[in-house]
Amino acid sequence: HQPFHKLPPLEPDSLTVRERQVMRHVALGLCDDEIARRLGVSKRTVYNWVFSLQEKLGLENRVELALYYLGLLPHCRGWRGV
């Protein structure tokens, strides 16, 4: 197993580069404030991106978003971060 802090590289898919960046930061356990600081945007923008990703992928919350990124939600189809 890879250490949690060494996430796999992102792969091409239907998500935008920014969506993949946000998903990666969520999977690292960062809060919206920290993601906003790292990406140079407002906290509200990050909140909107996270909400949009959850809607787009049919996920209930950011925990599921992180698990989806890590490939740990077998019932979800499509893009996997791993």
Short mmCIF file of N, CA and C in Angstrom, two decimals:
data_model
loop_
_atom_site.label_atom_id
_atom_site.label_comp_id
_atom_site.label_asym_id
_atom_site.label_seq_id
_atom_site.Cartn_x
_atom_site.Cartn_y
_atom_site.Cartn_z
N HIS A 1 0.82 -1.20 0.00
CA HIS A 1 0.00 0.00 0.00
C HIS A 1 0.86 1.25 0.00
N GLN A 2 0.37 2.27 -0.70
CA GLN A 2 1.05 3.55 -0.70
C GLN A 2 0.72 4.31 0.58
N PRO A 3 1.67 5.09 1.10
CA PRO A 3 1.32 5.97 2.22
C PRO A 3 0.21 6.92 1.80
N PHE A 4 -0.67 7.28 2.72
CA PHE A 4 -1.81 8.13 2.41
C PHE A 4 -1.37 9.47 1.82
N HIS A 5 -0.25 10.01 2.31
CA HIS A 5 0.17 11.33 1.85
C HIS A 5 0.75 11.30 0.44
N LYS A 6 0.98 10.12 -0.12
CA LYS A 6 1.49 10.00 -1.49
C LYS A 6 0.37 9.46 -2.37
N LEU A 7 -0.52 10.34 -2.76
CA LEU A 7 -1.65 9.95 -3.58
C LEU A 7 -1.20 9.67 -5.01
N PRO A 8 -1.90 8.82 -5.71
CA PRO A 8 -1.54 8.48 -7.08
C PRO A 8 -1.73 9.66 -8.03
N PRO A 9 -1.07 9.63 -9.18
CA PRO A 9 -1.24 10.70 -10.16
C PRO A 9 -2.66 10.72 -10.69
N LEU A 10 -3.09 11.87 -11.14
CA LEU A 10 -4.42 12.01 -11.71
C LEU A 10 -4.43 11.48 -13.13
N GLU A 11 -5.56 10.88 -13.52
CA GLU A 11 -5.70 10.34 -14.86
C GLU A 11 -6.75 11.12 -15.63
N PRO A 12 -6.68 11.12 -16.96
CA PRO A 12 -7.67 11.83 -17.77
C PRO A 12 -9.07 11.25 -17.57
N ASP A 13 -10.07 12.09 -17.59
CA ASP A 13 -11.45 11.67 -17.45
C ASP A 13 -12.36 12.82 -17.81
N SER A 14 -13.63 12.71 -17.45
CA SER A 14 -14.59 13.76 -17.78
C SER A 14 -14.55 14.93 -16.80
N LEU A 15 -13.78 14.82 -15.74
CA LEU A 15 -13.66 15.91 -14.78
C LEU A 15 -12.63 16.93 -15.28
N THR A 16 -12.86 18.18 -14.91
CA THR A 16 -11.90 19.22 -15.28
C THR A 16 -10.65 19.10 -14.42
N VAL A 17 -9.60 19.75 -14.86
CA VAL A 17 -8.36 19.76 -14.08
C VAL A 17 -8.63 20.32 -12.69
N ARG A 18 -9.39 21.40 -12.61
CA ARG A 18 -9.68 22.02 -11.31
C ARG A 18 -10.50 21.08 -10.43
N GLU A 19 -11.48 20.39 -11.00
CA GLU A 19 -12.27 19.44 -10.21
C GLU A 19 -11.37 18.34 -9.65
N ARG A 20 -10.45 17.85 -10.46
CA ARG A 20 -9.53 16.82 -9.98
C ARG A 20 -8.62 17.35 -8.88
N GLN A 21 -8.19 18.61 -9.01
CA GLN A 21 -7.36 19.21 -7.96
C GLN A 21 -8.14 19.30 -6.66
N VAL A 22 -9.37 19.76 -6.74
CA VAL A 22 -10.21 19.89 -5.55
C VAL A 22 -10.44 18.52 -4.92
N MET A 23 -10.77 17.53 -5.74
CA MET A 23 -11.01 16.18 -5.22
C MET A 23 -9.76 15.64 -4.51
N ARG A 24 -8.62 15.89 -5.08
CA ARG A 24 -7.35 15.44 -4.49
C ARG A 24 -7.15 16.09 -3.12
N HIS A 25 -7.41 17.39 -3.02
CA HIS A 25 -7.25 18.09 -1.74
C HIS A 25 -8.25 17.58 -0.70
N VAL A 26 -9.47 17.30 -1.14
CA VAL A 26 -10.47 16.72 -0.22
C VAL A 26 -9.98 15.36 0.28
N ALA A 27 -9.43 14.56 -0.63
CA ALA A 27 -8.92 13.23 -0.25
C ALA A 27 -7.76 13.33 0.74
N LEU A 28 -7.02 14.43 0.68
CA LEU A 28 -5.93 14.65 1.64
C LEU A 28 -6.45 15.12 3.00
N GLY A 29 -7.77 15.38 3.08
CA GLY A 29 -8.37 15.79 4.34
C GLY A 29 -8.34 17.27 4.61
N LEU A 30 -8.08 18.07 3.57
CA LEU A 30 -8.01 19.52 3.77
C LEU A 30 -9.41 20.12 3.87
N CYS A 31 -9.55 21.14 4.69
CA CYS A 31 -10.82 21.86 4.83
C CYS A 31 -10.94 22.87 3.68
N ASP A 32 -12.14 23.41 3.49
CA ASP A 32 -12.37 24.37 2.41
C ASP A 32 -11.45 25.58 2.51
N ASP A 33 -11.20 26.07 3.73
CA ASP A 33 -10.31 27.22 3.90
C ASP A 33 -8.91 26.93 3.36
N GLU A 34 -8.39 25.76 3.68
CA GLU A 34 -7.04 25.40 3.24
C GLU A 34 -6.99 25.16 1.73
N ILE A 35 -8.01 24.51 1.20
CA ILE A 35 -8.07 24.30 -0.25
C ILE A 35 -8.12 25.65 -0.96
N ALA A 36 -8.95 26.55 -0.45
CA ALA A 36 -9.07 27.89 -1.05
C ALA A 36 -7.72 28.61 -1.04
N ARG A 37 -7.02 28.53 0.07
CA ARG A 37 -5.72 29.20 0.18
C ARG A 37 -4.75 28.63 -0.84
N ARG A 38 -4.71 27.31 -0.94
CA ARG A 38 -3.76 26.65 -1.86
C ARG A 38 -4.08 26.93 -3.33
N LEU A 39 -5.37 27.07 -3.65
CA LEU A 39 -5.76 27.29 -5.04
C LEU A 39 -5.96 28.76 -5.38
N GLY A 40 -5.86 29.63 -4.38
CA GLY A 40 -6.00 31.07 -4.62
C GLY A 40 -7.41 31.50 -4.98
N VAL A 41 -8.40 30.87 -4.36
CA VAL A 41 -9.80 31.21 -4.60
C VAL A 41 -10.50 31.40 -3.25
N SER A 42 -11.78 31.77 -3.29
CA SER A 42 -12.53 31.97 -2.06
C SER A 42 -13.01 30.63 -1.50
N LYS A 43 -13.30 30.64 -0.20
CA LYS A 43 -13.84 29.46 0.46
C LYS A 43 -15.17 29.06 -0.18
N ARG A 44 -15.97 30.05 -0.53
CA ARG A 44 -17.28 29.79 -1.16
C ARG A 44 -17.11 29.08 -2.50
N THR A 45 -16.10 29.47 -3.27
CA THR A 45 -15.82 28.82 -4.55
C THR A 45 -15.49 27.35 -4.33
N VAL A 46 -14.68 27.07 -3.34
CA VAL A 46 -14.34 25.67 -3.03
C VAL A 46 -15.59 24.91 -2.63
N TYR A 47 -16.40 25.50 -1.77
CA TYR A 47 -17.65 24.87 -1.35
C TYR A 47 -18.51 24.52 -2.58
N ASN A 48 -18.61 25.45 -3.51
CA ASN A 48 -19.40 25.22 -4.72
C ASN A 48 -18.81 24.09 -5.57
N TRP A 49 -17.49 24.05 -5.69
CA TRP A 49 -16.84 22.98 -6.45
C TRP A 49 -17.10 21.62 -5.81
N VAL A 50 -16.96 21.56 -4.49
CA VAL A 50 -17.18 20.29 -3.78
C VAL A 50 -18.63 19.84 -3.97
N PHE A 51 -19.56 20.76 -3.81
CA PHE A 51 -20.99 20.44 -4.00
C PHE A 51 -21.23 19.95 -5.43
N SER A 52 -20.67 20.65 -6.40
CA SER A 52 -20.83 20.28 -7.80
C SER A 52 -20.27 18.89 -8.09
N LEU A 53 -19.11 18.60 -7.52
CA LEU A 53 -18.51 17.27 -7.69
C LEU A 53 -19.40 16.18 -7.10
N GLN A 54 -19.94 16.44 -5.93
CA GLN A 54 -20.83 15.47 -5.29
C GLN A 54 -22.05 15.21 -6.16
N GLU A 55 -22.61 16.28 -6.71
CA GLU A 55 -23.78 16.14 -7.58
C GLU A 55 -23.41 15.38 -8.86
N LYS A 56 -22.32 15.77 -9.48
CA LYS A 56 -21.87 15.18 -10.74
C LYS A 56 -21.59 13.69 -10.60
N LEU A 57 -21.05 13.30 -9.46
CA LEU A 57 -20.64 11.91 -9.24
C LEU A 57 -21.67 11.10 -8.46
N GLY A 58 -22.75 11.75 -8.01
CA GLY A 58 -23.79 11.05 -7.27
C GLY A 58 -23.36 10.64 -5.87
N LEU A 59 -22.56 11.49 -5.24
CA LEU A 59 -22.04 11.20 -3.91
C LEU A 59 -22.75 12.05 -2.87
N GLU A 60 -22.80 11.55 -1.65
CA GLU A 60 -23.56 12.20 -0.58
C GLU A 60 -22.78 13.27 0.17
N ASN A 61 -21.47 13.11 0.31
CA ASN A 61 -20.70 14.03 1.14
C ASN A 61 -19.22 13.98 0.76
N ARG A 62 -18.42 14.80 1.44
CA ARG A 62 -17.00 14.88 1.09
C ARG A 62 -16.22 13.63 1.50
N VAL A 63 -16.73 12.88 2.47
CA VAL A 63 -16.08 11.62 2.83
C VAL A 63 -16.21 10.65 1.64
N GLU A 64 -17.40 10.55 1.08
CA GLU A 64 -17.60 9.70 -0.09
C GLU A 64 -16.76 10.21 -1.26
N LEU A 65 -16.63 11.53 -1.40
CA LEU A 65 -15.81 12.11 -2.46
C LEU A 65 -14.35 11.66 -2.30
N ALA A 66 -13.85 11.70 -1.08
CA ALA A 66 -12.47 11.26 -0.82
C ALA A 66 -12.33 9.76 -1.09
N LEU A 67 -13.29 8.98 -0.64
CA LEU A 67 -13.24 7.53 -0.88
C LEU A 67 -13.33 7.21 -2.37
N TYR A 68 -14.13 7.97 -3.08
CA TYR A 68 -14.25 7.80 -4.53
C TYR A 68 -12.91 8.09 -5.20
N TYR A 69 -12.28 9.18 -4.79
CA TYR A 69 -10.96 9.53 -5.35
C TYR A 69 -9.96 8.40 -5.13
N LEU A 70 -10.01 7.80 -3.96
CA LEU A 70 -9.08 6.74 -3.61
C LEU A 70 -9.48 5.38 -4.18
N GLY A 71 -10.63 5.34 -4.87
CA GLY A 71 -11.08 4.09 -5.48
C GLY A 71 -11.67 3.11 -4.49
N LEU A 72 -12.19 3.61 -3.38
CA LEU A 72 -12.70 2.75 -2.32
C LEU A 72 -14.22 2.66 -2.26
N LEU A 73 -14.89 3.15 -3.30
CA LEU A 73 -16.34 3.01 -3.38
C LEU A 73 -16.66 2.13 -4.58
N PRO A 74 -16.70 0.81 -4.37
CA PRO A 74 -16.88 -0.11 -5.48
C PRO A 74 -18.21 0.04 -6.21
N HIS A 75 -19.22 0.61 -5.56
CA HIS A 75 -20.52 0.76 -6.21
C HIS A 75 -20.55 1.92 -7.20
N CYS A 76 -19.55 2.79 -7.15
CA CYS A 76 -19.47 3.92 -8.08
C CYS A 76 -18.71 3.51 -9.32
N ARG A 77 -19.17 3.95 -10.45
CA ARG A 77 -18.48 3.66 -11.72
C ARG A 77 -17.83 4.94 -12.24
N GLY A 78 -16.90 4.77 -13.15
CA GLY A 78 -16.27 5.92 -13.77
C GLY A 78 -14.87 6.16 -13.26
N TRP A 79 -14.53 7.41 -13.14
CA TRP A 79 -13.16 7.82 -12.81
C TRP A 79 -12.72 7.33 -11.45
N ARG A 80 -11.48 6.92 -11.37
CA ARG A 80 -10.85 6.55 -10.10
C ARG A 80 -9.53 7.26 -10.04
N GLY A 81 -9.23 7.84 -8.92
CA GLY A 81 -7.96 8.52 -8.75
C GLY A 81 -6.80 7.55 -8.65
N VAL A 82 -7.09 6.31 -8.33
CA VAL A 82 -6.01 5.33 -8.16
C VAL A 82 -5.85 4.47 -9.39
#
